[in-house]
Short mmCIF file of C-alpha atoms in Angstrom, two decimals:
data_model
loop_
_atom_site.label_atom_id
_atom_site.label_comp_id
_atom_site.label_asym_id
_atom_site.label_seq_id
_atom_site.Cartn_x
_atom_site.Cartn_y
_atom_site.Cartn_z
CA UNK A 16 106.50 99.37 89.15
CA UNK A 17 108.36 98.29 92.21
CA UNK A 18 105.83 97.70 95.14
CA UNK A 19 106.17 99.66 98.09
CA UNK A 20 105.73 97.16 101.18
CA UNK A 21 106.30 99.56 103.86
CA UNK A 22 103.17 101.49 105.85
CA UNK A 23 104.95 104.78 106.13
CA UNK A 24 105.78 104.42 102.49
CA UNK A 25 102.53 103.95 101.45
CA UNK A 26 101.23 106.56 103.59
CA UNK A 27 103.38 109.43 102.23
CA UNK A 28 102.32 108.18 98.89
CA UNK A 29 98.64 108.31 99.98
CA UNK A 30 99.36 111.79 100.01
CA UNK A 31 100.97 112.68 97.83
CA UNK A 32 98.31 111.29 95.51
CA UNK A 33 95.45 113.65 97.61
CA UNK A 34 97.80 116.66 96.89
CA UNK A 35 97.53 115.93 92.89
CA UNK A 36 93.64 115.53 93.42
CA UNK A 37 93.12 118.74 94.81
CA UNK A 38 95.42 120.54 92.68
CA UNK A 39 94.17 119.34 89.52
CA UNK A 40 90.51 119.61 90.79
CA UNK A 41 91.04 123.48 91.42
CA UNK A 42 92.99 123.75 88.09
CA UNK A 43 89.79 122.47 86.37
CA UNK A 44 87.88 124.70 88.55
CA UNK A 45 84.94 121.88 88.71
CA UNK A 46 85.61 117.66 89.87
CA UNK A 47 84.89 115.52 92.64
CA UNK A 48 87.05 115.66 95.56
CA UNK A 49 84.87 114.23 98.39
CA UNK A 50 84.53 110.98 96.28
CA UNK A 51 88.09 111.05 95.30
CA UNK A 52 89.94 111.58 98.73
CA UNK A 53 87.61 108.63 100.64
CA UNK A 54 89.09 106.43 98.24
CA UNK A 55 93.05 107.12 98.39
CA UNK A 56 94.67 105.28 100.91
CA UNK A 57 92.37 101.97 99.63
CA UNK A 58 93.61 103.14 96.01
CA UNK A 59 97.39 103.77 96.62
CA UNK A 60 97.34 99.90 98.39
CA UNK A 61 96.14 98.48 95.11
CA UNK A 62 97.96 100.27 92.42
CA UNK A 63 101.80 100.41 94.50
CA UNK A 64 101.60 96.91 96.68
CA UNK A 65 98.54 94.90 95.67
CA UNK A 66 98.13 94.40 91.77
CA UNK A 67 100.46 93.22 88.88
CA UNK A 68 100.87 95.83 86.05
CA UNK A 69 103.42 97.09 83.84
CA UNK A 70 102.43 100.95 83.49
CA UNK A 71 105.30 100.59 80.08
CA UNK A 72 102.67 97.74 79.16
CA UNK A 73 99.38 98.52 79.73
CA UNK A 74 97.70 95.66 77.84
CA UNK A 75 99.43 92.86 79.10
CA UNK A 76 97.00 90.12 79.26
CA UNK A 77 97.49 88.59 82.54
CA UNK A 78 97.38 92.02 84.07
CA UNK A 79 95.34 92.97 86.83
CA UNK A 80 92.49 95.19 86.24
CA UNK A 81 90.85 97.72 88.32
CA UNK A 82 87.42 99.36 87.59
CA UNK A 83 86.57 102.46 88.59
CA UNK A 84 82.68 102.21 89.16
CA UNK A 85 81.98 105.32 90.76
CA UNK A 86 83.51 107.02 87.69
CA UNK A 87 82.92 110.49 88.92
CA UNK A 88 85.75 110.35 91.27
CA UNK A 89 88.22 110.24 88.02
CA UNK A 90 91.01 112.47 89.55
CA UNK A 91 92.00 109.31 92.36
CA UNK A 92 91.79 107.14 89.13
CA UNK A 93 94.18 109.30 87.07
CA UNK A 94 96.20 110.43 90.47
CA UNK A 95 97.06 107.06 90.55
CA UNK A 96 97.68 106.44 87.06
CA UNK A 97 99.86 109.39 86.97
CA UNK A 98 102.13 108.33 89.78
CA UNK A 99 101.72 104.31 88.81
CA UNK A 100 103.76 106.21 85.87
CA UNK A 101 101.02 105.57 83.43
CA UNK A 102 101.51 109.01 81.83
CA UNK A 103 103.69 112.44 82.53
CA UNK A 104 102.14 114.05 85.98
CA UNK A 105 101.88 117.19 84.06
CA UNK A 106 99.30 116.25 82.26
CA UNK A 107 97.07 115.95 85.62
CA UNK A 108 96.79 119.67 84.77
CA UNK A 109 94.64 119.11 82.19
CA UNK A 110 91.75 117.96 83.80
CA UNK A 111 88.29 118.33 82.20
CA UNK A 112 90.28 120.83 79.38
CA UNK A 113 89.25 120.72 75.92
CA UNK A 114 90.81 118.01 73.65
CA UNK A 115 92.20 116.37 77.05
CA UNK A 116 92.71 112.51 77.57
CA UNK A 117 91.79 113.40 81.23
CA UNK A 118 87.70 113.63 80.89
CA UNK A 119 85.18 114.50 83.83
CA UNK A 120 84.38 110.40 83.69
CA UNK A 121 87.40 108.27 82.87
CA UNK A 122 87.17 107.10 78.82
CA UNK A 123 88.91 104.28 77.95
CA UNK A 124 89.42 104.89 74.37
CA UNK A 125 91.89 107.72 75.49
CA UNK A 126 93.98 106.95 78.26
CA UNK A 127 95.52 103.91 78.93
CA UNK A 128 95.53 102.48 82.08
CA UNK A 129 91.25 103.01 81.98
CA UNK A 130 90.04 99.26 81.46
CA UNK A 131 86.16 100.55 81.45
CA UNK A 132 84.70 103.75 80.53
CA UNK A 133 82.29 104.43 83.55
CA UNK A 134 80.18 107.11 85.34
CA UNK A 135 76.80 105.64 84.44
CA UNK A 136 76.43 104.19 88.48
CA UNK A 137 75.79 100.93 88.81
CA UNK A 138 77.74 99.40 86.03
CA UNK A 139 81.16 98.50 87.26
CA UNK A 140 80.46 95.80 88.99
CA UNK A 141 78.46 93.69 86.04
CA UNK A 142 81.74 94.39 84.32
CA UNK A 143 83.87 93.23 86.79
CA UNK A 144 81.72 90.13 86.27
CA UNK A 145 82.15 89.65 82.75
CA UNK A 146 85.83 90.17 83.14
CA UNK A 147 86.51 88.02 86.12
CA UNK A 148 84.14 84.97 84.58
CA UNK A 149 86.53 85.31 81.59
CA UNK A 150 89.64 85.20 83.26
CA UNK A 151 88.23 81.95 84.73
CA UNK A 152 87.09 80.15 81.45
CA UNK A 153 90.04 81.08 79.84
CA UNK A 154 92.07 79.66 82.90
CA UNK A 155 94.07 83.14 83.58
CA UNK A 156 95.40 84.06 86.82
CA UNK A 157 94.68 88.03 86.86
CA UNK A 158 92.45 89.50 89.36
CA UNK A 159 89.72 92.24 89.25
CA UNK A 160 89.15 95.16 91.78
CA UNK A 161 86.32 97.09 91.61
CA UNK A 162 85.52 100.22 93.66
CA UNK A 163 82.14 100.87 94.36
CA UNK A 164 80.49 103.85 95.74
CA UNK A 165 78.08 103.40 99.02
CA UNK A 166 75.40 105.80 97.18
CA UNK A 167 76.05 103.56 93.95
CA UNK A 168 74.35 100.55 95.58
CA UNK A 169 71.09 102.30 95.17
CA UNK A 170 71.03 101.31 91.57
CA UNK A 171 69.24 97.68 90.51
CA UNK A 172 71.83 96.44 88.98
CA UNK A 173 74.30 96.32 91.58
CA UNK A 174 72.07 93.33 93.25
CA UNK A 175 72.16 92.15 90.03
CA UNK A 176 75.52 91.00 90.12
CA UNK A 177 76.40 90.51 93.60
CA UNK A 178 73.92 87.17 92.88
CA UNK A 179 76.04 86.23 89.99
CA UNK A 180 79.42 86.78 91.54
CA UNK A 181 78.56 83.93 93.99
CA UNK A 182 76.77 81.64 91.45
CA UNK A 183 80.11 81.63 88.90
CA UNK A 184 82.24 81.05 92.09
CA UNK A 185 84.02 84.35 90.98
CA UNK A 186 86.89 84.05 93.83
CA UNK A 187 88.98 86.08 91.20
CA UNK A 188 86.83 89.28 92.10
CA UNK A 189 87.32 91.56 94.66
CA UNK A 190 84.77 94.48 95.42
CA UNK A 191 85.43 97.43 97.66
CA UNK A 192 82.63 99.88 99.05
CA UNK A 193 83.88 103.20 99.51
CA UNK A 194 81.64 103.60 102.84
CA UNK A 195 82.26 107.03 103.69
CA UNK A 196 78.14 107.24 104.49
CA UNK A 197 77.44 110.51 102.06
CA UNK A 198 76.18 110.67 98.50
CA UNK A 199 75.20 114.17 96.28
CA UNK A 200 71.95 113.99 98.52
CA UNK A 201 73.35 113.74 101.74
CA UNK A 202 73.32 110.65 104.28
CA UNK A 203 72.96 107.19 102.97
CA UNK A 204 70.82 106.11 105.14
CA UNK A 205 68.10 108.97 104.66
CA UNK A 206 68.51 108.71 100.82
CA UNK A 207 67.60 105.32 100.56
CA UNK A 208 69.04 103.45 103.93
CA UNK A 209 71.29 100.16 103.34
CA UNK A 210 72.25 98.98 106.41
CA UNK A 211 72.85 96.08 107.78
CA UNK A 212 74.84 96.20 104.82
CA UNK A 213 77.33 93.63 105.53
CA UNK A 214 74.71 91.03 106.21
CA UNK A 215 73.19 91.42 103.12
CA UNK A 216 76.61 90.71 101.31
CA UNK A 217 76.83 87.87 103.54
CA UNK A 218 73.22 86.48 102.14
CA UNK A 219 74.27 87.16 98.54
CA UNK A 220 77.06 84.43 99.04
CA UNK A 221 80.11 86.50 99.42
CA UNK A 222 83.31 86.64 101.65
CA UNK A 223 82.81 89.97 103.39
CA UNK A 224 85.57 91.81 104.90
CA UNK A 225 84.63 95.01 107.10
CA UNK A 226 87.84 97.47 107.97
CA UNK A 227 88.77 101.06 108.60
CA UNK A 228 89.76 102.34 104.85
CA UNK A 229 92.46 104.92 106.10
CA UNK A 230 94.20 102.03 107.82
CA UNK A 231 96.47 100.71 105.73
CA UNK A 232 97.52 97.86 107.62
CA UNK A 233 93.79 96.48 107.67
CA UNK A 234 93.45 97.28 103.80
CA UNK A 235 96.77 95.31 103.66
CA UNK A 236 95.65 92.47 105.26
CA UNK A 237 91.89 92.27 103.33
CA UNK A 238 93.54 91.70 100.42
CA UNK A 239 95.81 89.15 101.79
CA UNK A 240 92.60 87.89 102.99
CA UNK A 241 91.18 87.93 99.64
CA UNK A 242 94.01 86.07 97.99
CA UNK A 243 93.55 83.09 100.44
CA UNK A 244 89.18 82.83 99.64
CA UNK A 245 88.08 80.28 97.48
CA UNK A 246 85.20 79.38 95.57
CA UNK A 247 83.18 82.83 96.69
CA UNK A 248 83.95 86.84 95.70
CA UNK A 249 85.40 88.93 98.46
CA UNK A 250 83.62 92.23 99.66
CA UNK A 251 85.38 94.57 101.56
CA UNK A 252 83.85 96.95 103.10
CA UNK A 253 85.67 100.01 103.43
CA UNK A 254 84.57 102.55 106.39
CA UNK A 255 85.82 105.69 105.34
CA UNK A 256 85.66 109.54 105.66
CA UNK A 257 84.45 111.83 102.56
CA UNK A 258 87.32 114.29 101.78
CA UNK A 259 89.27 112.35 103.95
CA UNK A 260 92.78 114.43 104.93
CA UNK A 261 91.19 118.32 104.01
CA UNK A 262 89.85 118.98 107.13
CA UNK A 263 87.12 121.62 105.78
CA UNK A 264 85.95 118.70 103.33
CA UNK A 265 85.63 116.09 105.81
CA UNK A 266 81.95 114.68 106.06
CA UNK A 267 80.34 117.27 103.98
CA UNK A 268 77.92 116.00 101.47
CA UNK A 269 78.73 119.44 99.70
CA UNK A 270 82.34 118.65 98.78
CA UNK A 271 80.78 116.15 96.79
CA UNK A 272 81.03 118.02 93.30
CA UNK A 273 82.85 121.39 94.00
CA UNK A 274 86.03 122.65 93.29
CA UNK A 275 88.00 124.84 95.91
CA UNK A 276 88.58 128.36 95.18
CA UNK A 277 92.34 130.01 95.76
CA UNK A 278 92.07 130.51 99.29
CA UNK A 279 91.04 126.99 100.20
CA UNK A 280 93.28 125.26 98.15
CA UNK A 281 96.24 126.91 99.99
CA UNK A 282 95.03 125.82 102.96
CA UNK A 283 94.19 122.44 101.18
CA UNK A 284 97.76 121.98 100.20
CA UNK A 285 99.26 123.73 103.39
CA UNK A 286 97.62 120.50 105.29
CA UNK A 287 98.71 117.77 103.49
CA UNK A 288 101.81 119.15 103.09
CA UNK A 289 102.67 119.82 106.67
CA UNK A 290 101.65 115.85 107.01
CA UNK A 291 104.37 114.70 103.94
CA UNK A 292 107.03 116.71 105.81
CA UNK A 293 106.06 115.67 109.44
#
């Protein structure tokens, strides 16, 4: 996969990976597009400028891996697959169909490109973990990404893991916090509140990064950040907008888990397409 380096470049591809979530969402008739949309521009920065892969090769063993932790947002995960060139686009259409590779959670043991089965919260990060501490012990140079949901860090065993990150030194690891401030439940900080949530990263040990997550200069640069730490995991902290470029969807908890019906995915597709042709 050639890297795109350019900002505009990587913005048109931002959405042209939210106009395959939404379609294939409303094909399925049921998905997560709040979830999936916070996440794309921080998404289309790692799979087209930030990691090494070979899409042709997707077991290489110094690749780098990504884990999707907040597996419900699967369509960003196989949006980008898809258009990493991972598999036919096509087959986006198939979302949550019987016999499909492309589950409601992503499985591993079906589609390549999925390095961990998630959508039990809470877990990605322990994997990362693993992963990372064995890249390190077996003196490899791949990194792992992780992408973390804000409403995720509810669960235990999160904190579980951010203390062994630091202890193993795990400067191989790099976890981003979709912050977009809304979970199924509604705001963060009236489910269960975790601010100042970049000071507690801070106490755990790690490098913490805090940027706009639709910029994609700043996402640029925290990773460039991340590839100069050493000796600590980086945490970057990504503020961002659930259902981020559909402006009905924008900051509404109840885009969460709902597909759109006809009308509002014209309008859906009207938007971002007026931006890809601006």
């Amino acid at each position: 996969m050639e890297k795109l380096k350019d900002i505009d470049q990587l913005t048109r591809k931002a959405e042209d990976i939210r106009y395959s979530i939404i379609d294939m969402i409303a094909e399925a008739g049921s998905g997560h597009p709040g979830g999936s949309l916070s996440g794309v521009d921080i998404g289309t920065v790692l799979y087209f400028n930030e990691m090494n892969y070979d899409s042709k090769n997707p077991y290489l063993e110094d690749r780098d891996r990504f884990i999707l932790s907040k597996g419900h947002a699967a369509p960003l995960l196989y949006a980008l697959l898809a258009h990493a060139g991972y598999f036919d686009r096509s087959e986006l259409k198939t979302l949550r169909k019987y016999k499909s590779r492309l589950q409601g959670h992503p499985a591993s043991y079906m589609l390549p490109g999925v390095e961990v089965s998630t959508g039990s919260l809470g877990q990605g990060l322990s994997i990362s973990c693993g992963i990372a501490l064995v890249g390190k012990l077996d003196k490899k140079d791949f990194r792992v990404y992780t992408l973390l949901g804000d409403g995720e860090l509810d669960e235990g065993q999160v904190w579980e893991a951010a203390m062994f990150a630091p202890h193993k030194k795990l400067d191989n690891l790099c976890t981003i916090v979709d912050r977009n401030r809304l979970q199924i439940d509604g705001d963060t900080e009236k489910v269960m509140a975790l601010e100042p949530l970049r000071a507690k990263w801070d106490a755990f040990g790690w490098h913490t990064i805090l940027i706009d997550g639709h910029n994609i200069s700043e996402i640029l640069n925290a990773f460039k950040e991340f590839n100069s730490v050493k000796n600590k995991p980086t945490m970057i902290l990504a503020q961002t907008v659930k259902g981020k470029g559909v402006s009905f969807m924008e900051n509404k908890a109840g885009w969460h888990g709902k597909a759109p019906n006809k009308d509002e995915l014209e309008q859906a597709l009207k938007e971002i397409k007026e931006r890809m042709d601006a």
